[in-house]
PDB file of C-alpha atoms (C1' of nucleotides) in Angstrom:
ATOM      1  CA  MET A   1      -0.041   0.129   0.139  1.00 82.00           C
ATOM      2  CA  PRO A   2       1.943   2.935  -1.172  1.00 93.00           C
ATOM      3  CA  GLU A   3       2.220   5.776   1.185  1.00 95.00           C
ATOM      4  CA  LEU A   4       4.417   8.819   1.434  1.00 95.00           C
ATOM      5  CA  PRO A   5       7.768   6.741   1.815  1.00 95.00           C
ATOM      6  CA  GLU A   6       6.901   4.562  -1.253  1.00 94.00           C
ATOM      7  CA  VAL A   7       5.584   7.172  -3.558  1.00 95.00           C
ATOM      8  CA  GLU A   8       8.926   9.077  -2.950  1.00 95.00           C
ATOM      9  CA  THR A   9      10.778   6.077  -3.822  1.00 94.00           C
ATOM     10  CA  PHE A  10       8.847   5.923  -7.132  1.00 95.00           C
ATOM     11  CA  LYS A  11       9.379   9.835  -7.587  1.00 96.00           C
ATOM     12  CA  ARG A  12      13.318   8.994  -7.284  1.00 95.00           C
ATOM     13  CA  PHE A  13      12.698   6.049  -9.684  1.00 95.00           C
ATOM     14  CA  ILE A  14      11.456   8.300 -12.487  1.00 96.00           C
ATOM     15  CA  ASP A  15      14.097  10.808 -11.902  1.00 96.00           C
ATOM     16  CA  ARG A  16      16.779   8.114 -12.091  1.00 96.00           C
ATOM     17  CA  TYR A  17      15.562   6.263 -14.995  1.00 96.00           C
ATOM     18  CA  ALA A  18      13.020   8.482 -17.182  1.00 96.00           C
ATOM     19  CA  LEU A  19      13.816  12.255 -16.498  1.00 96.00           C
ATOM     20  CA  GLY A  20      14.751  14.196 -19.775  1.00 95.00           C
ATOM     21  CA  ARG A  21      13.963  11.359 -21.722  1.00 95.00           C
ATOM     22  CA  ALA A  22      11.454  11.632 -24.894  1.00 96.00           C
ATOM     23  CA  VAL A  23       8.531   9.485 -24.953  1.00 97.00           C
ATOM     24  CA  GLN A  24       7.941   7.752 -28.123  1.00 97.00           C
ATOM     25  CA  GLU A  25       5.003   5.661 -27.427  1.00 97.00           C
ATOM     26  CA  VAL A  26       2.344   5.618 -24.655  1.00 97.00           C
ATOM     27  CA  GLN A  27       0.400   2.486 -24.491  1.00 96.00           C
ATOM     28  CA  VAL A  28      -2.789   2.500 -22.151  1.00 95.00           C
ATOM     29  CA  LEU A  29      -3.371  -1.048 -21.421  1.00 94.00           C
ATOM     30  CA  HIS A  30      -6.163  -0.816 -19.368  1.00 93.00           C
ATOM     31  CA  PRO A  31      -8.358   2.506 -19.630  1.00 92.00           C
ATOM     32  CA  LYS A  32     -10.106   1.894 -16.284  1.00 92.00           C
ATOM     33  CA  ILE A  33      -7.045   3.461 -14.609  1.00 94.00           C
ATOM     34  CA  LEU A  34      -7.742   6.850 -16.251  1.00 94.00           C
ATOM     35  CA  GLU A  35      -9.131   9.821 -14.187  1.00 92.00           C
ATOM     36  CA  GLY A  36     -10.815  12.637 -16.201  1.00 90.00           C
ATOM     37  CA  VAL A  37      -9.077  12.112 -19.422  1.00 93.00           C
ATOM     38  CA  THR A  38      -9.578  10.009 -22.530  1.00 93.00           C
ATOM     39  CA  GLN A  39      -6.983   7.491 -23.538  1.00 94.00           C
ATOM     40  CA  ALA A  40      -6.505   9.546 -26.843  1.00 95.00           C
ATOM     41  CA  ALA A  41      -5.845  12.925 -24.740  1.00 94.00           C
ATOM     42  CA  LEU A  42      -3.374  11.296 -22.530  1.00 95.00           C
ATOM     43  CA  ILE A  43      -1.412   9.749 -25.516  1.00 96.00           C
ATOM     44  CA  ALA A  44      -1.589  13.203 -27.027  1.00 95.00           C
ATOM     45  CA  ALA A  45      -0.438  15.074 -24.191  1.00 95.00           C
ATOM     46  CA  VAL A  46       2.576  12.629 -23.540  1.00 96.00           C
ATOM     47  CA  GLN A  47       3.589  11.134 -26.658  1.00 95.00           C
ATOM     48  CA  GLY A  48       6.475  13.006 -28.331  1.00 95.00           C
ATOM     49  CA  ASN A  49       7.189  15.231 -25.241  1.00 96.00           C
ATOM     50  CA  CYS A  50       9.930  14.688 -22.388  1.00 96.00           C
ATOM     51  CA  PHE A  51       9.579  13.971 -18.733  1.00 96.00           C
ATOM     52  CA  THR A  52      11.133  17.194 -17.246  1.00 95.00           C
ATOM     53  CA  ARG A  53      10.526  17.019 -13.348  1.00 95.00           C
ATOM     54  CA  THR A  54       8.575  15.472 -10.767  1.00 96.00           C
ATOM     55  CA  VAL A  55       6.805  16.929  -7.722  1.00 96.00           C
ATOM     56  CA  ARG A  56       5.223  14.719  -5.012  1.00 96.00           C
ATOM     57  CA  ARG A  57       3.157  15.852  -2.041  1.00 96.00           C
ATOM     58  CA  GLY A  58       1.648  13.102   0.047  1.00 95.00           C
ATOM     59  CA  LYS A  59       0.830  10.024  -1.875  1.00 95.00           C
ATOM     60  CA  HIS A  60       0.188  12.235  -5.217  1.00 96.00           C
ATOM     61  CA  LEU A  61       2.917  12.478  -8.033  1.00 96.00           C
ATOM     62  CA  PHE A  62       3.199  15.036 -10.787  1.00 96.00           C
ATOM     63  CA  ILE A  63       5.523  14.707 -13.577  1.00 97.00           C
ATOM     64  CA  GLY A  64       6.078  17.532 -15.896  1.00 96.00           C
ATOM     65  CA  LEU A  65       5.935  17.694 -19.478  1.00 96.00           C
ATOM     66  CA  ALA A  66       8.072  19.715 -22.268  1.00 95.00           C
ATOM     67  CA  PRO A  67       8.324  19.430 -26.022  1.00 93.00           C
ATOM     68  CA  ALA A  68      11.173  17.031 -27.029  1.00 86.00           C
ATOM     69  CA  GLY A  69      14.019  18.645 -29.064  1.00 73.00           C
ATOM     70  CA  GLY A  70      13.888  21.882 -27.509  1.00 68.00           C
ATOM     71  CA  LYS A  71      11.273  23.194 -29.785  1.00 65.00           C
ATOM     72  CA  THR A  72      10.218  26.416 -28.800  1.00 61.00           C
ATOM     73  CA  ASN A  73       6.497  26.096 -28.020  1.00 59.00           C
ATOM     74  CA  VAL A  74       3.452  27.594 -28.066  1.00 62.00           C
ATOM     75  CA  LYS A  75       1.260  26.527 -25.016  1.00 71.00           C
ATOM     76  CA  ALA A  76       2.003  25.091 -21.723  1.00 84.00           C
ATOM     77  CA  LEU A  77       1.806  21.216 -21.597  1.00 92.00           C
ATOM     78  CA  PRO A  78      -0.402  19.944 -18.574  1.00 95.00           C
ATOM     79  CA  TRP A  79       1.428  17.368 -15.839  1.00 96.00           C
ATOM     80  CA  LEU A  80       1.147  13.701 -15.791  1.00 96.00           C
ATOM     81  CA  TYR A  81      -0.594  12.786 -12.777  1.00 96.00           C
ATOM     82  CA  LEU A  82      -0.110   9.541 -11.081  1.00 96.00           C
ATOM     83  CA  HIS A  83      -1.693   7.978  -8.015  1.00 95.00           C
ATOM     84  CA  PHE A  84      -0.895   4.532  -6.854  1.00 94.00           C
ATOM     85  CA  GLY A  85      -4.079   3.289  -4.968  1.00 93.00           C
ATOM     86  CA  MET A  86      -3.409   0.149  -3.008  1.00 90.00           C
ATOM     87  CA  THR A  87      -0.961  -1.769  -5.095  1.00 90.00           C
ATOM     88  CA  GLY A  88       0.617   0.635  -7.411  1.00 93.00           C
ATOM     89  CA  TYR A  89       4.137   0.377  -8.215  1.00 93.00           C
ATOM     90  CA  LEU A  90       6.718   1.117 -11.110  1.00 94.00           C
ATOM     91  CA  SER A  91       9.201  -0.724 -13.166  1.00 93.00           C
ATOM     92  CA  TYR A  92      11.747   0.017 -15.955  1.00 94.00           C
ATOM     93  CA  THR A  93      13.060  -2.158 -18.628  1.00 94.00           C
ATOM     94  CA  GLU A  94      16.281  -1.645 -20.574  1.00 95.00           C
ATOM     95  CA  GLN A  95      17.815  -4.226 -22.917  1.00 93.00           C
ATOM     96  CA  GLY A  96      15.417  -7.094 -21.444  1.00 87.00           C
ATOM     97  CA  ARG A  97      16.320  -6.351 -17.946  1.00 90.00           C
ATOM     98  CA  THR A  98      13.685  -4.994 -15.726  1.00 90.00           C
ATOM     99  CA  MET A  99      14.191  -3.031 -12.579  1.00 89.00           C
ATOM    100  CA  VAL A 100      11.713  -2.472  -9.891  1.00 87.00           C
ATOM    101  CA  ASN A 101      12.079  -0.214  -6.964  1.00 77.00           C
ATOM    102  CA  ALA A 102      12.545  -1.754  -3.634  1.00 65.00           C
ATOM    103  CA  TYR A 103       8.885  -1.711  -2.681  1.00 68.00           C
ATOM    104  CA  GLY A 104       7.697  -3.203  -6.095  1.00 64.00           C
ATOM    105  CA  ASP A 105       6.844  -6.725  -6.730  1.00 62.00           C
ATOM    106  CA  PRO A 106       9.906  -9.001  -7.061  1.00 61.00           C
ATOM    107  CA  ALA A 107       7.960 -11.560  -8.909  1.00 64.00           C
ATOM    108  CA  ARG A 108       6.908  -8.849 -11.405  1.00 72.00           C
ATOM    109  CA  THR A 109       5.044  -9.837 -14.554  1.00 81.00           C
ATOM    110  CA  ASP A 110       3.288  -7.735 -17.266  1.00 87.00           C
ATOM    111  CA  ALA A 111      -0.020  -8.739 -16.040  1.00 88.00           C
ATOM    112  CA  HIS A 112      -0.752  -5.474 -14.355  1.00 90.00           C
ATOM    113  CA  VAL A 113       0.597  -2.887 -16.420  1.00 93.00           C
ATOM    114  CA  ARG A 114      -1.839  -0.353 -16.918  1.00 95.00           C
ATOM    115  CA  VAL A 115       0.280   2.435 -18.855  1.00 96.00           C
ATOM    116  CA  ARG A 116       3.556   1.902 -20.506  1.00 96.00           C
ATOM    117  CA  PHE A 117       5.763   4.737 -21.519  1.00 97.00           C
ATOM    118  CA  ALA A 118       8.017   3.553 -24.280  1.00 97.00           C
ATOM    119  CA  PHE A 119      11.365   5.505 -24.845  1.00 97.00           C
ATOM    120  CA  GLU A 120      13.210   5.664 -28.128  1.00 94.00           C
ATOM    121  CA  ASP A 121      15.776   3.084 -27.453  1.00 95.00           C
ATOM    122  CA  GLY A 122      13.211   0.338 -26.619  1.00 94.00           C
ATOM    123  CA  SER A 123      13.394   0.679 -23.128  1.00 97.00           C
ATOM    124  CA  HIS A 124      10.102   1.550 -21.140  1.00 96.00           C
ATOM    125  CA  LEU A 125       8.697   2.576 -17.895  1.00 96.00           C
ATOM    126  CA  ASP A 126       5.620   0.648 -16.694  1.00 95.00           C
ATOM    127  CA  PHE A 127       2.896   1.772 -14.327  1.00 95.00           C
ATOM    128  CA  HIS A 128       1.582  -1.318 -12.495  1.00 93.00           C
ATOM    129  CA  GLU A 129      -1.757  -1.373 -10.496  1.00 92.00           C
ATOM    130  CA  GLN A 130      -3.200  -4.620 -10.014  1.00 90.00           C
ATOM    131  CA  ARG A 131      -6.533  -3.458  -8.334  1.00 89.00           C
ATOM    132  CA  LEU A 132      -6.986  -0.333 -10.516  1.00 90.00           C
ATOM    133  CA  PHE A 133      -7.555   1.696  -7.541  1.00 89.00           C
ATOM    134  CA  GLY A 134      -5.074   4.022  -8.817  1.00 93.00           C
ATOM    135  CA  LYS A 135      -5.109   6.774 -11.235  1.00 94.00           C
ATOM    136  CA  ALA A 136      -3.373   8.192 -14.195  1.00 95.00           C
ATOM    137  CA  GLY A 137      -4.359  11.431 -15.725  1.00 95.00           C
ATOM    138  CA  LEU A 138      -3.628  15.020 -16.737  1.00 95.00           C
ATOM    139  CA  VAL A 139      -3.534  18.188 -14.675  1.00 94.00           C
ATOM    140  CA  ASP A 140      -2.971  21.659 -15.724  1.00 94.00           C
ATOM    141  CA  ASP A 141      -1.947  23.009 -12.346  1.00 93.00           C
ATOM    142  CA  PRO A 142      -0.743  20.627  -9.652  1.00 94.00           C
ATOM    143  CA  GLN A 143      -1.344  23.558  -6.871  1.00 93.00           C
ATOM    144  CA  ALA A 144      -4.904  24.157  -7.937  1.00 92.00           C
ATOM    145  CA  TYR A 145      -5.459  20.484  -8.106  1.00 92.00           C
ATOM    146  CA  MET A 146      -4.268  19.695  -4.550  1.00 93.00           C
ATOM    147  CA  ASP A 147      -6.129  22.926  -3.311  1.00 91.00           C
ATOM    148  CA  ALA A 148      -9.203  21.709  -4.557  1.00 90.00           C
ATOM    149  CA  LYS A 149      -8.726  18.400  -2.836  1.00 91.00           C
ATOM    150  CA  ARG A 150      -7.915  20.192   0.262  1.00 92.00           C
ATOM    151  CA  LEU A 151      -4.782  18.376   0.775  1.00 94.00           C
ATOM    152  CA  GLY A 152      -2.751  19.401   3.420  1.00 95.00           C
ATOM    153  CA  PRO A 153       1.159  20.059   3.805  1.00 95.00           C
ATOM    154  CA  ASP A 154       3.309  16.951   3.191  1.00 96.00           C
ATOM    155  CA  ALA A 155       3.989  15.085   6.257  1.00 96.00           C
ATOM    156  CA  LEU A 156       7.831  15.241   5.750  1.00 97.00           C
ATOM    157  CA  ASP A 157       7.582  19.054   4.936  1.00 96.00           C
ATOM    158  CA  VAL A 158       5.597  20.272   7.726  1.00 96.00           C
ATOM    159  CA  ASP A 159       7.186  22.040  10.657  1.00 96.00           C
ATOM    160  CA  CYS A 160       6.408  21.062  14.312  1.00 96.00           C
ATOM    161  CA  LYS A 161       4.409  24.087  15.361  1.00 96.00           C
ATOM    162  CA  THR A 162       2.355  23.752  12.030  1.00 96.00           C
ATOM    163  CA  PHE A 163       1.799  20.265  12.624  1.00 96.00           C
ATOM    164  CA  LEU A 164       0.640  20.630  16.254  1.00 96.00           C
ATOM    165  CA  ALA A 165      -1.467  23.626  15.517  1.00 95.00           C
ATOM    166  CA  ALA A 166      -3.518  21.862  13.098  1.00 95.00           C
ATOM    167  CA  LEU A 167      -3.626  18.629  15.224  1.00 95.00           C
ATOM    168  CA  LYS A 168      -4.843  20.610  18.303  1.00 93.00           C
ATOM    169  CA  ARG A 169      -7.935  21.867  16.408  1.00 93.00           C
ATOM    170  CA  ARG A 170      -9.008  18.440  16.144  1.00 94.00           C
ATOM    171  CA  LYS A 171     -11.120  16.403  18.597  1.00 92.00           C
ATOM    172  CA  GLY A 172     -11.492  12.800  17.352  1.00 94.00           C
ATOM    173  CA  GLN A 173      -9.735   9.630  17.818  1.00 96.00           C
ATOM    174  CA  ILE A 174      -6.018  10.258  16.897  1.00 96.00           C
ATOM    175  CA  LYS A 175      -5.752   7.472  14.158  1.00 96.00           C
ATOM    176  CA  PRO A 176      -8.323   8.617  11.931  1.00 96.00           C
ATOM    177  CA  VAL A 177      -6.928  12.208  12.415  1.00 96.00           C
ATOM    178  CA  LEU A 178      -3.631  10.996  11.156  1.00 96.00           C
ATOM    179  CA  LEU A 179      -5.159   9.334   8.231  1.00 96.00           C
ATOM    180  CA  ASP A 180      -7.102  12.461   6.934  1.00 95.00           C
ATOM    181  CA  GLN A 181      -5.006  13.808   4.278  1.00 95.00           C
ATOM    182  CA  SER A 182      -6.123  17.254   4.848  1.00 95.00           C
ATOM    183  CA  LEU A 183      -4.180  17.453   8.199  1.00 96.00           C
ATOM    184  CA  VAL A 184      -0.893  16.370   6.808  1.00 96.00           C
ATOM    185  CA  ALA A 185      -0.478  14.527   3.340  1.00 96.00           C
ATOM    186  CA  GLY A 186       1.048  11.117   3.078  1.00 96.00           C
ATOM    187  CA  ILE A 187       0.248   9.005   5.991  1.00 96.00           C
ATOM    188  CA  GLY A 188      -1.732   5.726   5.496  1.00 95.00           C
ATOM    189  CA  ASN A 189      -2.684   2.904   7.280  1.00 95.00           C
ATOM    190  CA  VAL A 190       0.531   0.779   7.919  1.00 95.00           C
ATOM    191  CA  TYR A 191       2.732   4.018   9.090  1.00 96.00           C
ATOM    192  CA  ALA A 192      -0.102   5.516  11.128  1.00 96.00           C
ATOM    193  CA  ASP A 193      -0.103   2.068  13.351  1.00 96.00           C
ATOM    194  CA  GLU A 194       3.821   2.529  13.214  1.00 96.00           C
ATOM    195  CA  MET A 195       4.096   6.258  14.631  1.00 97.00           C
ATOM    196  CA  LEU A 196       1.289   5.420  17.212  1.00 97.00           C
ATOM    197  CA  PHE A 197       3.083   2.359  18.377  1.00 97.00           C
ATOM    198  CA  GLN A 198       6.424   4.131  18.702  1.00 97.00           C
ATOM    199  CA  CYS A 199       4.707   6.767  20.923  1.00 97.00           C
ATOM    200  CA  ARG A 200       3.010   4.218  23.071  1.00 97.00           C
ATOM    201  CA  ILE A 201      -0.374   5.831  22.146  1.00 97.00           C
ATOM    202  CA  HIS A 202      -3.396   4.053  21.864  1.00 96.00           C
ATOM    203  CA  PRO A 203      -5.020   4.483  18.368  1.00 96.00           C
ATOM    204  CA  GLU A 204      -8.531   5.386  19.915  1.00 96.00           C
ATOM    205  CA  LYS A 205      -7.142   8.120  22.117  1.00 96.00           C
ATOM    206  CA  ARG A 206      -8.822  11.317  21.653  1.00 96.00           C
ATOM    207  CA  VAL A 207      -6.618  13.973  20.284  1.00 96.00           C
ATOM    208  CA  ALA A 208      -7.619  16.321  23.149  1.00 95.00           C
ATOM    209  CA  ASP A 209      -6.481  13.701  26.008  1.00 95.00           C
ATOM    210  CA  LEU A 210      -2.948  13.469  24.478  1.00 96.00           C
ATOM    211  CA  SER A 211      -0.280  15.134  26.946  1.00 96.00           C
ATOM    212  CA  GLN A 212       2.232  17.722  25.423  1.00 96.00           C
ATOM    213  CA  GLY A 213       5.112  15.003  25.498  1.00 96.00           C
ATOM    214  CA  GLN A 214       3.021  12.666  23.536  1.00 96.00           C
ATOM    215  CA  LEU A 215       2.120  15.424  20.901  1.00 96.00           C
ATOM    216  CA  ASP A 216       5.684  16.038  20.649  1.00 96.00           C
ATOM    217  CA  CYS A 217       6.593  12.608  20.301  1.00 97.00           C
ATOM    218  CA  LEU A 218       4.004  12.103  17.677  1.00 97.00           C
ATOM    219  CA  TYR A 219       5.684  14.938  15.312  1.00 97.00           C
ATOM    220  CA  ALA A 220       9.024  13.264  16.179  1.00 97.00           C
ATOM    221  CA  GLN A 221       7.860   9.840  15.032  1.00 97.00           C
ATOM    222  CA  MET A 222       5.940  10.779  12.250  1.00 97.00           C
ATOM    223  CA  VAL A 223       9.078  12.444  10.552  1.00 97.00           C
ATOM    224  CA  ALA A 224      11.432   9.411  11.942  1.00 97.00           C
ATOM    225  CA  VAL A 225       9.255   6.670  10.813  1.00 97.00           C
ATOM    226  CA  LEU A 226       8.407   8.250   7.319  1.00 96.00           C
ATOM    227  CA  GLN A 227      11.856   9.323   6.989  1.00 97.00           C
ATOM    228  CA  ASN A 228      13.713   6.111   7.782  1.00 96.00           C
ATOM    229  CA  THR A 229      11.265   4.660   5.380  1.00 95.00           C
ATOM    230  CA  VAL A 230      12.265   6.697   2.740  1.00 95.00           C
ATOM    231  CA  ASP A 231      15.999   5.917   3.475  1.00 95.00           C
ATOM    232  CA  ALA A 232      15.495   2.265   3.230  1.00 92.00           C
ATOM    233  CA  GLU A 233      13.962   2.895  -0.285  1.00 89.00           C
ATOM    234  CA  ALA A 234      10.625   1.511   1.285  1.00 88.00           C
ATOM    235  CA  ALA A 235      12.246  -2.053   1.836  1.00 88.00           C
ATOM    236  CA  ARG A 236      10.102  -2.573   4.645  1.00 88.00           C
ATOM    237  CA  GLU A 237      12.190  -5.496   6.014  1.00 88.00           C
ATOM    238  CA  GLN A 238      15.262  -3.074   6.575  1.00 91.00           C
ATOM    239  CA  LEU A 239      13.099  -0.929   8.974  1.00 94.00           C
ATOM    240  CA  PRO A 240      14.455  -1.200  12.677  1.00 95.00           C
ATOM    241  CA  LYS A 241      13.961  -4.154  14.512  1.00 94.00           C
ATOM    242  CA  GLY A 242      11.762  -2.751  17.040  1.00 96.00           C
ATOM    243  CA  TYR A 243       9.110  -1.353  14.479  1.00 96.00           C
ATOM    244  CA  LEU A 244       5.777  -2.836  14.564  1.00 95.00           C
ATOM    245  CA  ILE A 245       5.488  -3.206  10.776  1.00 95.00           C
ATOM    246  CA  HIS A 246       7.492  -6.617  10.938  1.00 94.00           C
ATOM    247  CA  HIS A 247       4.788  -7.938  13.305  1.00 94.00           C
ATOM    248  CA  ARG A 248       1.592  -6.976  11.468  1.00 92.00           C
ATOM    249  CA  GLY A 249      -0.711 -10.060  10.930  1.00 86.00           C
ATOM    250  CA  LYS A 250      -3.022 -12.422  12.678  1.00 78.00           C
ATOM    251  CA  LYS A 251      -0.533 -13.859  15.066  1.00 85.00           C
ATOM    252  CA  GLY A 252       1.822 -10.589  15.746  1.00 92.00           C
ATOM    253  CA  ARG A 253       3.283 -10.037  19.092  1.00 94.00           C
ATOM    254  CA  CYS A 254       4.644  -6.989  20.410  1.00 96.00           C
ATOM    255  CA  PRO A 255       8.564  -6.444  19.631  1.00 96.00           C
ATOM    256  CA  ARG A 256       8.938  -4.895  23.154  1.00 96.00           C
ATOM    257  CA  ASP A 257       7.007  -7.051  25.470  1.00 95.00           C
ATOM    258  CA  LYS A 258       5.936 -10.080  23.265  1.00 95.00           C
ATOM    259  CA  THR A 259       2.127  -9.363  24.087  1.00 96.00           C
ATOM    260  CA  PRO A 260      -0.203 -10.584  21.474  1.00 95.00           C
ATOM    261  CA  LEU A 261      -0.917  -7.734  19.266  1.00 95.00           C
ATOM    262  CA  ALA A 262      -4.604  -6.497  19.413  1.00 95.00           C
ATOM    263  CA  VAL A 263      -6.356  -6.167  15.704  1.00 94.00           C
ATOM    264  CA  GLN A 264      -9.234  -3.898  15.793  1.00 94.00           C
ATOM    265  CA  THR A 265     -11.160  -1.719  13.043  1.00 94.00           C
ATOM    266  CA  ILE A 266     -10.744   1.710  13.926  1.00 95.00           C
ATOM    267  CA  GLY A 267     -11.788   4.528  11.557  1.00 92.00           C
ATOM    268  CA  GLY A 268     -12.936   1.616   9.208  1.00 92.00           C
ATOM    269  CA  ARG A 269      -9.362   0.537   8.793  1.00 94.00           C
ATOM    270  CA  THR A 270      -7.571  -2.573  10.123  1.00 94.00           C
ATOM    271  CA  THR A 271      -5.513  -1.416  13.166  1.00 95.00           C
ATOM    272  CA  TYR A 272      -2.598  -3.371  14.921  1.00 96.00           C
ATOM    273  CA  PHE A 273      -1.356  -2.156  18.388  1.00 96.00           C
ATOM    274  CA  CYS A 274       0.086  -3.311  21.522  1.00 96.00           C
ATOM    275  CA  PRO A 275      -2.683  -3.356  24.400  1.00 96.00           C
ATOM    276  CA  ALA A 276       0.123  -3.418  26.867  1.00 96.00           C
ATOM    277  CA  CYS A 277       2.037  -0.487  26.246  1.00 95.00           C
ATOM    278  CA  GLN A 278      -0.395   1.565  24.100  1.00 97.00           C
ATOM    279  CA  PRO A 279      -3.064   1.480  27.079  1.00 94.00           C
ATOM    280  CA  GLU A 280      -6.339   3.328  26.700  1.00 88.00           C
TER     281      GLU A 280
ATOM    282  C1'  DC B   1     -17.507 -17.172  -3.994  1.00 77.96           C
ATOM    283  C1'  DA B   2     -18.161 -14.073  -0.071  1.00 77.96           C
ATOM    284  C1'  DC B   3     -14.609 -11.873   1.888  1.00 77.96           C
ATOM    285  C1'  DG B   4     -10.922  -8.658   2.868  1.00 77.96           C
ATOM    286  C1'  DT B   5      -8.422  -5.056   1.408  1.00 77.96           C
ATOM    287  C1'  DT B   6      -6.968   0.952   1.695  1.00 77.96           C
ATOM    288  C1'  DG B   7      -7.307   5.461  -0.175  1.00 77.96           C
ATOM    289  C1'  DT B   8     -10.541   8.761  -1.107  1.00 77.96           C
ATOM    290  C1'  DT B   9     -15.049  10.594  -1.264  1.00 77.96           C
ATOM    291  C1'  DC B  10     -19.534  11.037  -0.059  1.00 77.96           C
ATOM    292  C1'  DT B  11     -23.290  11.519   3.309  1.00 77.96           C
ATOM    293  C1'  DT B  12     -25.282  12.674   7.437  1.00 77.96           C
ATOM    294  C1'  DC B  13     -25.306  14.849  11.682  1.00 77.96           C
ATOM    295  C1'  DC B  14     -23.730  18.492  14.838  1.00 77.96           C
TER     296       DC B  14
ATOM    297  C1'  DT C   1     -17.799  26.099   7.713  1.00 77.96           C
ATOM    298  C1'  DG C   2     -16.035  22.312   8.780  1.00 77.96           C
ATOM    299  C1'  DG C   3     -15.159  18.423  11.741  1.00 77.96           C
ATOM    300  C1'  DA C   4     -16.496  13.447  13.413  1.00 77.96           C
ATOM    301  C1'  DA C   5     -18.128   9.087  12.036  1.00 77.96           C
ATOM    302  C1'  DG C   6     -19.159   5.946   9.113  1.00 77.96           C
ATOM    303  C1'  DA C   7     -20.665   3.971   4.843  1.00 77.96           C
ATOM    304  C1'  DA C   8     -19.741   3.555  -0.131  1.00 77.96           C
ATOM    305  C1'  DC C   9     -16.923   2.500  -3.666  1.00 77.96           C
ATOM    306  C1'  DA C  10     -12.973   0.860  -6.612  1.00 77.96           C
ATOM    307  C1'  DA C  11     -11.577  -4.519  -8.523  1.00 77.96           C
ATOM    308  C1'  DC C  12      -9.012  -8.451  -7.573  1.00 77.96           C
ATOM    309  C1'  DG C  13      -6.985 -12.774  -5.447  1.00 77.96           C
ATOM    310  C1'  DT C  14      -7.769 -16.309  -2.317  1.00 77.96           C
TER     311       DT C  14
END
DNA sequence: CACGTTGTTCTTCC
DNA sequence: TGGAAGAACAACGT
């Protein structure tokens, strides 16, 4: 489930393999992945143009386009927009060798390639999305698009003061608040559980009932958990031993005290936590 | 084959 | 006006 750190690795993956390159052909292999754009419009906007830069906020990724070959142009091109849904990832194939970012499916096949961007030398960037909950589209102005969605600041870009001020306006349970993309953008189900575990905060705790120490811890762990995962290039098995993420699952136990983890639906999402060290 | 899965949006109530 | 809570929805693998 791509959250902020995974999408950041996708951004870097594009930066590394695709930036500055002219797209010779766009293949839409499953039109259901498209959002607000026809297949023909997406192809027309990207084909023959270069990827110029990438912008990410939260789980949203925008890829800038410019005419290939330094043509002096005409009118501004839209941005390519990607959202990775539940199962999205990228791969890049060159001379028969396929690279997948660390979070991608190691048993990768072409079965769930939804959009393929082919370059002039035969290499290609593939957008995989098994469940089709993700999106590919065109956006004229990323800022306006994010404003319309009421997207908060990126969770790795927000300072402590701003975060705590926004948090203190809320009164509900802490976990659903962390998942609300209008507070800060980028936290999903897995890393929300992780930061709460690291701070020993029960996921149903009311924001108003958190101590100042717990609030400060939450900011510190939000940054630490997300940054650690970015640094690990989203290879979750490389995260610290004491992380809850390694123990998610039916028979998981707390890495601190071996208490069987509690599994509960909170804010409509499956939530893992330690009932002993995250007391109500 | 009904169920589980998560990110996002919609709805209802306050 | 917007927050809280919860339902709905997307589509697929098991």
